[in-house]
Amino acid sequence: MEGETEERDYKVLVVGEGGCGKTSYINQYVNHIFSKAYKATVGVDFALKQVQWENTRVRLALWDIAGQERFNHMTRVYYKGAHGAMVVFDVTKDKTFQAVPRWKKDIDSNLDNIPTVLVANKCDLLDNPLDTETMEKFCAQHGFIGWYETSAKENIRVEDCGTFLLEHLVKRDRELNPGKYTNTEKTVSLTQASDPRLAAKTCNNSC
Amino acid sequence: MAELQAGFPDIMRAAASNRTRSNTIGARSPPPPPVVDRSDWAARVGTKHKEIAALKERIYPLERACSFAQEYYTDEGSIKAEKRSELLKEDVIMQLIMQHLEMEGLRQSRKELEKVSGRRYVQRPELTDSRLVTLMRLAVKDTEMVWDHTMDDKFTTEETNANDLREHLLSLDLHEDKTQSEDTNIWNESQFNFVPEEKDPNSLKAASLNHIILRMTDEETKSNLRDIVLYTYQTFVTPEKLLQKLIERYQVPAKDPTLSKRDEEWRVQKARIRIQVIQVIKSWITRHFDDFKNSDKLMTALEEFIKMVEIESKNLAQQLTRALDLHTGVKTIEDSSRKDKIPEPKIPWKTIFSPALTIWDCDDEEIARQLSIIEFNIFSSIQASELMNQAWTKPRLRHKAPNIIKMTERSNLISNWVAFTILSQEKIRKRVKAVTRFIRIAEFTAGMNNFSTAMAIVSGGLGCTAVHKLKYTWAELPNQQSRTFQELSEKLTDPLAYRNMLNAADQPCIPFLGLFLRDLVYIDENPDTIDDLINVNKRKQIYDIIEKVTRYQNQGYSFVEIPQIAQMLDSKRMYIVTEEEMNRMSDRCEPRNADRNSIQ
């Protein structure tokens, strides 16, 4: 297997109340390729990010329910086959934090225990950081693997948070598919349900 | 309300020292102590009792009004001195209340109030309405704008917010104008304040406000810049300012480097520019009359402008007054009945007038038709302004997108109704029948290009967890129905397949609104300005979506409304159950690990 590169595709959901900066967060994470390449006539159904992880080339497909949060049934469409998730809230808006448990519960009832990270976005607007103890307790209580204070606007810890989730995705994948991991065969095909050309195009732009 | 939010600020305000990076919960963390954590009780209450969450949201504007008033009241200097003494005189308020009681015919209460307060009621027979109600209505209208301007969102900077607020308070005559905003007259600006589109040098990528006005009043403009600006200007300029700029453009100076020095040519140029300006304002009035209806200040400015135009040209002024007179504010929905034959309604004659009429008595296609009529009525009332600034996602702006909210609520309601109707059938035979019928109804709605309702039935109703896990019900579904469901589900929920289907569909058609909303959120990722110039390209993208939505609004269905059936499908008659309750119902129908024989 030495010298060979494996490929892995992971679908990651990005959920949270409307207006808490999910789309900006994804946009920042994929280096603005998404806003530049976006044409409403074509439509982008997910944003792709390529990451090298040890000897594996990982492609993260970030699915965003932006704008459609209020359609209850849209979540089910997006949740299908996801490997990991981020629940985003806006640190300046209480309401978006109060909604976090509901989003987490929603993920848990549709998917089987996927790694989920809590993203406290817009931290550039806070004078003081959030209280670590309280946040950790909150994470433990609701089953988050961890939390990050981020700012999509100022690009603070956006990359760190993604790497952290990725680490857990790979770990879980290895646990679930111990034999398969060293195999070059793909376990998941992201492009199956979508236009492969579009995915490839977005990917090329990001490389 | 204060207690409801108690949990959160603790976390927000608590400052943790010496922490630069977020920590993660690992195996080393000690197990949580057995204390009851109340940090998110409000959220839990909200999730469990949707009505409390809804109530809380509705009270929010009031809360905000109180805090705003407190904030503003402390800064007494900013309210005009004579206005302050005018406000809140007790006698005036008492008179208003008494007049209101009188109008309502509650004379006894009015007399009682007179006695208790020791104030004599002054009769004003010339008043034919309750002044209290009228004034409150006006106050709500004015304060809504104040809220808009004090809101924090990423689309406006604090500075522009403060400016807009000042301007609004000025218009209410509550604020003293101390600063004169700096502004370059359109005729004094250099002509090069713009960046052309790379691929198409004739269209604008970004430009200054003056340059945009210049281009949209230019005869040679072939692009749809006028439409783009008239539909989206509220994202970069106030209506008052836009009119002011157009008026500036109308006032062609005697000497300008862009104009001819020869008197005769100059006259021709001037006349041409003026005609263009009048045409822009005319389409503004004709197609966006609400802008004028909602702002007395704008209307007054327009009327003054018309008076000014009249002095020089009766003809041009008449074009505007006619546009104003003709305007009804009602969108004309093309009557498709002229083209298509109206299909014969399918009426269950035996039961139609019976109070015991249920949807099971009606034909599936007819139900789909009635659902489509209702859906189109909501969809066609969505205004272009509702699609701006992601208003539907923001609690404080949501009042600006009432029909988008109605559309999403209707969608959720239909999903809920479908699931509940299936789950309330106790016998499996009946559940199979219900599922079969809803698949057929969904198929009919999709066939009518009503993708909005089809999506709500397929993805929200039949596809929800509680219905989805009824494995015996699904197993006993006829093969053909099962296939239809798979196909429909694929076509509607795979974004690419859906877009292809939508592009191929004829009108009338009701698209699934969610996808447009997402497009708008993505478009909003682009900056509002590029090097201090207005990002015109972004507004063009927004306009493209608005144009699509309005195109579908133009043609309605030619079905005949059958009130008895429509009433059954009305939102008010649809029953709301929580997801937990639906899951419980599902478990009662088909308990986990139950074998087929034990199910009725």
PDB file of N, CA and C in Angstrom, chain A residues 51-105:
ATOM      1  N   VAL A  51      -8.813  17.624   1.511  1.00  0.00           N
ATOM      2  CA  VAL A  51      -7.811  17.671   2.565  1.00  0.00           C
ATOM      3  C   VAL A  51      -6.945  16.417   2.472  1.00  0.00           C
ATOM      4  N   GLN A  52      -5.647  16.590   2.704  1.00  0.00           N
ATOM      5  CA  GLN A  52      -4.760  15.432   2.763  1.00  0.00           C
ATOM      6  C   GLN A  52      -4.672  14.992   4.210  1.00  0.00           C
ATOM      7  N   TRP A  53      -5.006  13.742   4.469  1.00  0.00           N
ATOM      8  CA  TRP A  53      -4.962  13.242   5.846  1.00  0.00           C
ATOM      9  C   TRP A  53      -4.097  12.001   5.857  1.00  0.00           C
ATOM     10  N   GLU A  54      -2.889  12.114   6.442  1.00  0.00           N
ATOM     11  CA  GLU A  54      -1.896  11.045   6.364  1.00  0.00           C
ATOM     12  C   GLU A  54      -1.750  10.635   4.893  1.00  0.00           C
ATOM     13  N   ASN A  55      -1.995   9.368   4.551  1.00  0.00           N
ATOM     14  CA  ASN A  55      -1.853   9.053   3.124  1.00  0.00           C
ATOM     15  C   ASN A  55      -3.205   8.943   2.420  1.00  0.00           C
ATOM     16  N   THR A  56      -4.166   9.621   2.991  1.00  0.00           N
ATOM     17  CA  THR A  56      -5.499   9.550   2.409  1.00  0.00           C
ATOM     18  C   THR A  56      -5.911  10.908   1.873  1.00  0.00           C
ATOM     19  N   ARG A  57      -6.463  10.889   0.691  1.00  0.00           N
ATOM     20  CA  ARG A  57      -7.015  12.134   0.176  1.00  0.00           C
ATOM     21  C   ARG A  57      -8.504  12.157   0.531  1.00  0.00           C
ATOM     22  N   VAL A  58      -8.835  13.100   1.382  1.00  0.00           N
ATOM     23  CA  VAL A  58     -10.212  13.151   1.861  1.00  0.00           C
ATOM     24  C   VAL A  58     -10.954  14.272   1.162  1.00  0.00           C
ATOM     25  N   ARG A  59     -12.158  13.956   0.730  1.00  0.00           N
ATOM     26  CA  ARG A  59     -13.002  15.008   0.178  1.00  0.00           C
ATOM     27  C   ARG A  59     -14.202  15.199   1.087  1.00  0.00           C
ATOM     28  N   LEU A  60     -14.271  16.373   1.643  1.00  0.00           N
ATOM     29  CA  LEU A  60     -15.400  16.691   2.520  1.00  0.00           C
ATOM     30  C   LEU A  60     -16.459  17.423   1.709  1.00  0.00           C
ATOM     31  N   ALA A  61     -17.656  16.882   1.726  1.00  0.00           N
ATOM     32  CA  ALA A  61     -18.752  17.580   1.052  1.00  0.00           C
ATOM     33  C   ALA A  61     -19.608  18.216   2.132  1.00  0.00           C
ATOM     34  N   LEU A  62     -19.659  19.539   2.112  1.00  0.00           N
ATOM     35  CA  LEU A  62     -20.398  20.241   3.162  1.00  0.00           C
ATOM     36  C   LEU A  62     -21.789  20.594   2.659  1.00  0.00           C
ATOM     37  N   TRP A  63     -22.785  20.059   3.335  1.00  0.00           N
ATOM     38  CA  TRP A  63     -24.175  20.291   2.938  1.00  0.00           C
ATOM     39  C   TRP A  63     -24.803  21.326   3.857  1.00  0.00           C
ATOM     40  N   ASP A  64     -25.396  22.290   3.232  1.00  0.00           N
ATOM     41  CA  ASP A  64     -25.863  23.470   3.941  1.00  0.00           C
ATOM     42  C   ASP A  64     -27.376  23.589   3.738  1.00  0.00           C
ATOM     43  N   ILE A  65     -28.145  23.727   4.806  1.00  0.00           N
ATOM     44  CA  ILE A  65     -29.595  23.877   4.587  1.00  0.00           C
ATOM     45  C   ILE A  65     -30.014  25.336   4.591  1.00  0.00           C
ATOM     46  N   ALA A  66     -29.039  26.214   4.374  1.00  0.00           N
ATOM     47  CA  ALA A  66     -29.284  27.651   4.422  1.00  0.00           C
ATOM     48  C   ALA A  66     -30.574  28.071   3.735  1.00  0.00           C
ATOM     49  N   GLY A  67     -31.313  28.931   4.381  1.00  0.00           N
ATOM     50  CA  GLY A  67     -32.521  29.496   3.789  1.00  0.00           C
ATOM     51  C   GLY A  67     -33.738  28.607   3.901  1.00  0.00           C
ATOM     52  N   GLN A  68     -33.510  27.316   4.164  1.00  0.00           N
ATOM     53  CA  GLN A  68     -34.631  26.387   4.158  1.00  0.00           C
ATOM     54  C   GLN A  68     -34.909  25.815   5.545  1.00  0.00           C
ATOM     55  N   GLU A  69     -34.333  26.445   6.563  1.00  0.00           N
ATOM     56  CA  GLU A  69     -34.452  25.920   7.916  1.00  0.00           C
ATOM     57  C   GLU A  69     -35.897  25.751   8.354  1.00  0.00           C
ATOM     58  N   ARG A  70     -36.766  26.595   7.841  1.00  0.00           N
ATOM     59  CA  ARG A  70     -38.131  26.571   8.332  1.00  0.00           C
ATOM     60  C   ARG A  70     -39.012  25.513   7.667  1.00  0.00           C
ATOM     61  N   PHE A  71     -38.498  24.911   6.601  1.00  0.00           N
ATOM     62  CA  PHE A  71     -39.220  23.775   6.041  1.00  0.00           C
ATOM     63  C   PHE A  71     -38.792  22.540   6.831  1.00  0.00           C
ATOM     64  N   ASN A  72     -39.663  22.042   7.693  1.00  0.00           N
ATOM     65  CA  ASN A  72     -39.280  20.919   8.548  1.00  0.00           C
ATOM     66  C   ASN A  72     -38.758  19.729   7.763  1.00  0.00           C
ATOM     67  N   HIS A  73     -39.361  19.499   6.588  1.00  0.00           N
ATOM     68  CA  HIS A  73     -38.992  18.281   5.874  1.00  0.00           C
ATOM     69  C   HIS A  73     -37.672  18.367   5.141  1.00  0.00           C
ATOM     70  N   MET A  74     -37.142  19.592   4.976  1.00  0.00           N
ATOM     71  CA  MET A  74     -35.890  19.703   4.244  1.00  0.00           C
ATOM     72  C   MET A  74     -34.752  19.012   4.973  1.00  0.00           C
ATOM     73  N   THR A  75     -34.810  19.026   6.297  1.00  0.00           N
ATOM     74  CA  THR A  75     -33.714  18.416   7.054  1.00  0.00           C
ATOM     75  C   THR A  75     -33.556  16.945   6.662  1.00  0.00           C
ATOM     76  N   ARG A  76     -34.693  16.255   6.528  1.00  0.00           N
ATOM     77  CA  ARG A  76     -34.605  14.834   6.206  1.00  0.00           C
ATOM     78  C   ARG A  76     -33.908  14.598   4.864  1.00  0.00           C
ATOM     79  N   VAL A  77     -34.183  15.494   3.927  1.00  0.00           N
ATOM     80  CA  VAL A  77     -33.554  15.363   2.620  1.00  0.00           C
ATOM     81  C   VAL A  77     -32.039  15.506   2.746  1.00  0.00           C
ATOM     82  N   TYR A  78     -31.637  16.460   3.568  1.00  0.00           N
ATOM     83  CA  TYR A  78     -30.207  16.727   3.694  1.00  0.00           C
ATOM     84  C   TYR A  78     -29.473  15.675   4.520  1.00  0.00           C
ATOM     85  N   TYR A  79     -30.175  15.120   5.528  1.00  0.00           N
ATOM     86  CA  TYR A  79     -29.507  14.218   6.463  1.00  0.00           C
ATOM     87  C   TYR A  79     -29.082  12.892   5.853  1.00  0.00           C
ATOM     88  N   LYS A  80     -29.746  12.510   4.783  1.00  0.00           N
ATOM     89  CA  LYS A  80     -29.523  11.195   4.185  1.00  0.00           C
ATOM     90  C   LYS A  80     -28.036  10.898   3.969  1.00  0.00           C
ATOM     91  N   GLY A  81     -27.568   9.852   4.623  1.00  0.00           N
ATOM     92  CA  GLY A  81     -26.215   9.358   4.377  1.00  0.00           C
ATOM     93  C   GLY A  81     -25.074  10.218   4.889  1.00  0.00           C
ATOM     94  N   ALA A  82     -25.339  11.082   5.857  1.00  0.00           N
ATOM     95  CA  ALA A  82     -24.263  11.952   6.357  1.00  0.00           C
ATOM     96  C   ALA A  82     -23.327  11.209   7.300  1.00  0.00           C
ATOM     97  N   HIS A  83     -22.055  11.609   7.286  1.00  0.00           N
ATOM     98  CA  HIS A  83     -21.059  10.983   8.159  1.00  0.00           C
ATOM     99  C   HIS A  83     -20.744  11.811   9.391  1.00  0.00           C
ATOM    100  N   GLY A  84     -20.935  13.112   9.286  1.00  0.00           N
ATOM    101  CA  GLY A  84     -20.620  13.982  10.407  1.00  0.00           C
ATOM    102  C   GLY A  84     -21.455  15.247  10.323  1.00  0.00           C
ATOM    103  N   ALA A  85     -21.427  16.035  11.394  1.00  0.00           N
ATOM    104  CA  ALA A  85     -22.244  17.248  11.368  1.00  0.00           C
ATOM    105  C   ALA A  85     -21.635  18.367  12.203  1.00  0.00           C
ATOM    106  N   MET A  86     -22.008  19.565  11.843  1.00  0.00           N
ATOM    107  CA  MET A  86     -21.659  20.742  12.640  1.00  0.00           C
ATOM    108  C   MET A  86     -22.965  21.449  12.975  1.00  0.00           C
ATOM    109  N   VAL A  87     -23.144  21.767  14.258  1.00  0.00           N
ATOM    110  CA  VAL A  87     -24.303  22.567  14.632  1.00  0.00           C
ATOM    111  C   VAL A  87     -23.788  23.966  14.948  1.00  0.00           C
ATOM    112  N   VAL A  88     -24.219  24.928  14.177  1.00  0.00           N
ATOM    113  CA  VAL A  88     -23.691  26.293  14.304  1.00  0.00           C
ATOM    114  C   VAL A  88     -24.688  27.165  15.070  1.00  0.00           C
ATOM    115  N   PHE A  89     -24.166  27.992  15.980  1.00  0.00           N
ATOM    116  CA  PHE A  89     -25.014  29.036  16.559  1.00  0.00           C
ATOM    117  C   PHE A  89     -24.245  30.344  16.578  1.00  0.00           C
ATOM    118  N   ASP A  90     -24.982  31.431  16.748  1.00  0.00           N
ATOM    119  CA  ASP A  90     -24.400  32.760  16.746  1.00  0.00           C
ATOM    120  C   ASP A  90     -24.246  33.207  18.198  1.00  0.00           C
ATOM    121  N   VAL A  91     -23.018  33.439  18.620  1.00  0.00           N
ATOM    122  CA  VAL A  91     -22.783  33.752  20.038  1.00  0.00           C
ATOM    123  C   VAL A  91     -23.470  35.046  20.481  1.00  0.00           C
ATOM    124  N   THR A  92     -23.858  35.878  19.532  1.00  0.00           N
ATOM    125  CA  THR A  92     -24.507  37.127  19.929  1.00  0.00           C
ATOM    126  C   THR A  92     -26.022  36.972  19.961  1.00  0.00           C
ATOM    127  N   LYS A  93     -26.522  35.815  19.527  1.00  0.00           N
ATOM    128  CA  LYS A  93     -27.971  35.643  19.517  1.00  0.00           C
ATOM    129  C   LYS A  93     -28.396  34.423  20.318  1.00  0.00           C
ATOM    130  N   ASP A  94     -28.868  34.721  21.506  1.00  0.00           N
ATOM    131  CA  ASP A  94     -29.373  33.762  22.449  1.00  0.00           C
ATOM    132  C   ASP A  94     -30.265  32.698  21.806  1.00  0.00           C
ATOM    133  N   LYS A  95     -31.193  33.165  20.982  1.00  0.00           N
ATOM    134  CA  LYS A  95     -32.167  32.271  20.367  1.00  0.00           C
ATOM    135  C   LYS A  95     -31.512  31.143  19.572  1.00  0.00           C
ATOM    136  N   THR A  96     -30.408  31.482  18.909  1.00  0.00           N
ATOM    137  CA  THR A  96     -29.770  30.478  18.068  1.00  0.00           C
ATOM    138  C   THR A  96     -29.090  29.415  18.935  1.00  0.00           C
ATOM    139  N   PHE A  97     -28.673  29.813  20.155  1.00  0.00           N
ATOM    140  CA  PHE A  97     -28.069  28.848  21.076  1.00  0.00           C
ATOM    141  C   PHE A  97     -29.146  27.956  21.681  1.00  0.00           C
ATOM    142  N   GLN A  98     -30.263  28.577  22.008  1.00  0.00           N
ATOM    143  CA  GLN A  98     -31.358  27.799  22.581  1.00  0.00           C
ATOM    144  C   GLN A  98     -31.862  26.733  21.624  1.00  0.00           C
ATOM    145  N   ALA A  99     -31.665  26.956  20.340  1.00  0.00           N
ATOM    146  CA  ALA A  99     -32.152  25.997  19.347  1.00  0.00           C
ATOM    147  C   ALA A  99     -31.183  24.839  19.136  1.00  0.00           C
ATOM    148  N   VAL A 100     -29.959  24.947  19.699  1.00  0.00           N
ATOM    149  CA  VAL A 100     -28.943  23.913  19.466  1.00  0.00           C
ATOM    150  C   VAL A 100     -29.424  22.507  19.867  1.00  0.00           C
ATOM    151  N   PRO A 101     -29.982  22.332  21.080  1.00  0.00           N
ATOM    152  CA  PRO A 101     -30.425  20.981  21.458  1.00  0.00           C
ATOM    153  C   PRO A 101     -31.432  20.390  20.470  1.00  0.00           C
ATOM    154  N   ARG A 102     -32.297  21.246  19.922  1.00  0.00           N
ATOM    155  CA  ARG A 102     -33.290  20.747  18.973  1.00  0.00           C
ATOM    156  C   ARG A 102     -32.619  20.222  17.697  1.00  0.00           C
ATOM    157  N   TRP A 103     -31.621  20.978  17.214  1.00  0.00           N
ATOM    158  CA  TRP A 103     -30.903  20.533  16.011  1.00  0.00           C
ATOM    159  C   TRP A 103     -30.153  19.229  16.284  1.00  0.00           C
ATOM    160  N   LYS A 104     -29.555  19.155  17.458  1.00  0.00           N
ATOM    161  CA  LYS A 104     -28.789  17.944  17.798  1.00  0.00           C
ATOM    162  C   LYS A 104     -29.731  16.743  17.868  1.00  0.00           C
ATOM    163  N   LYS A 105     -30.872  16.952  18.477  1.00  0.00           N
ATOM    164  CA  LYS A 105     -31.849  15.876  18.616  1.00  0.00           C
ATOM    165  C   LYS A 105     -32.326  15.428  17.239  1.00  0.00           C
TER     166      LYS A 105
END
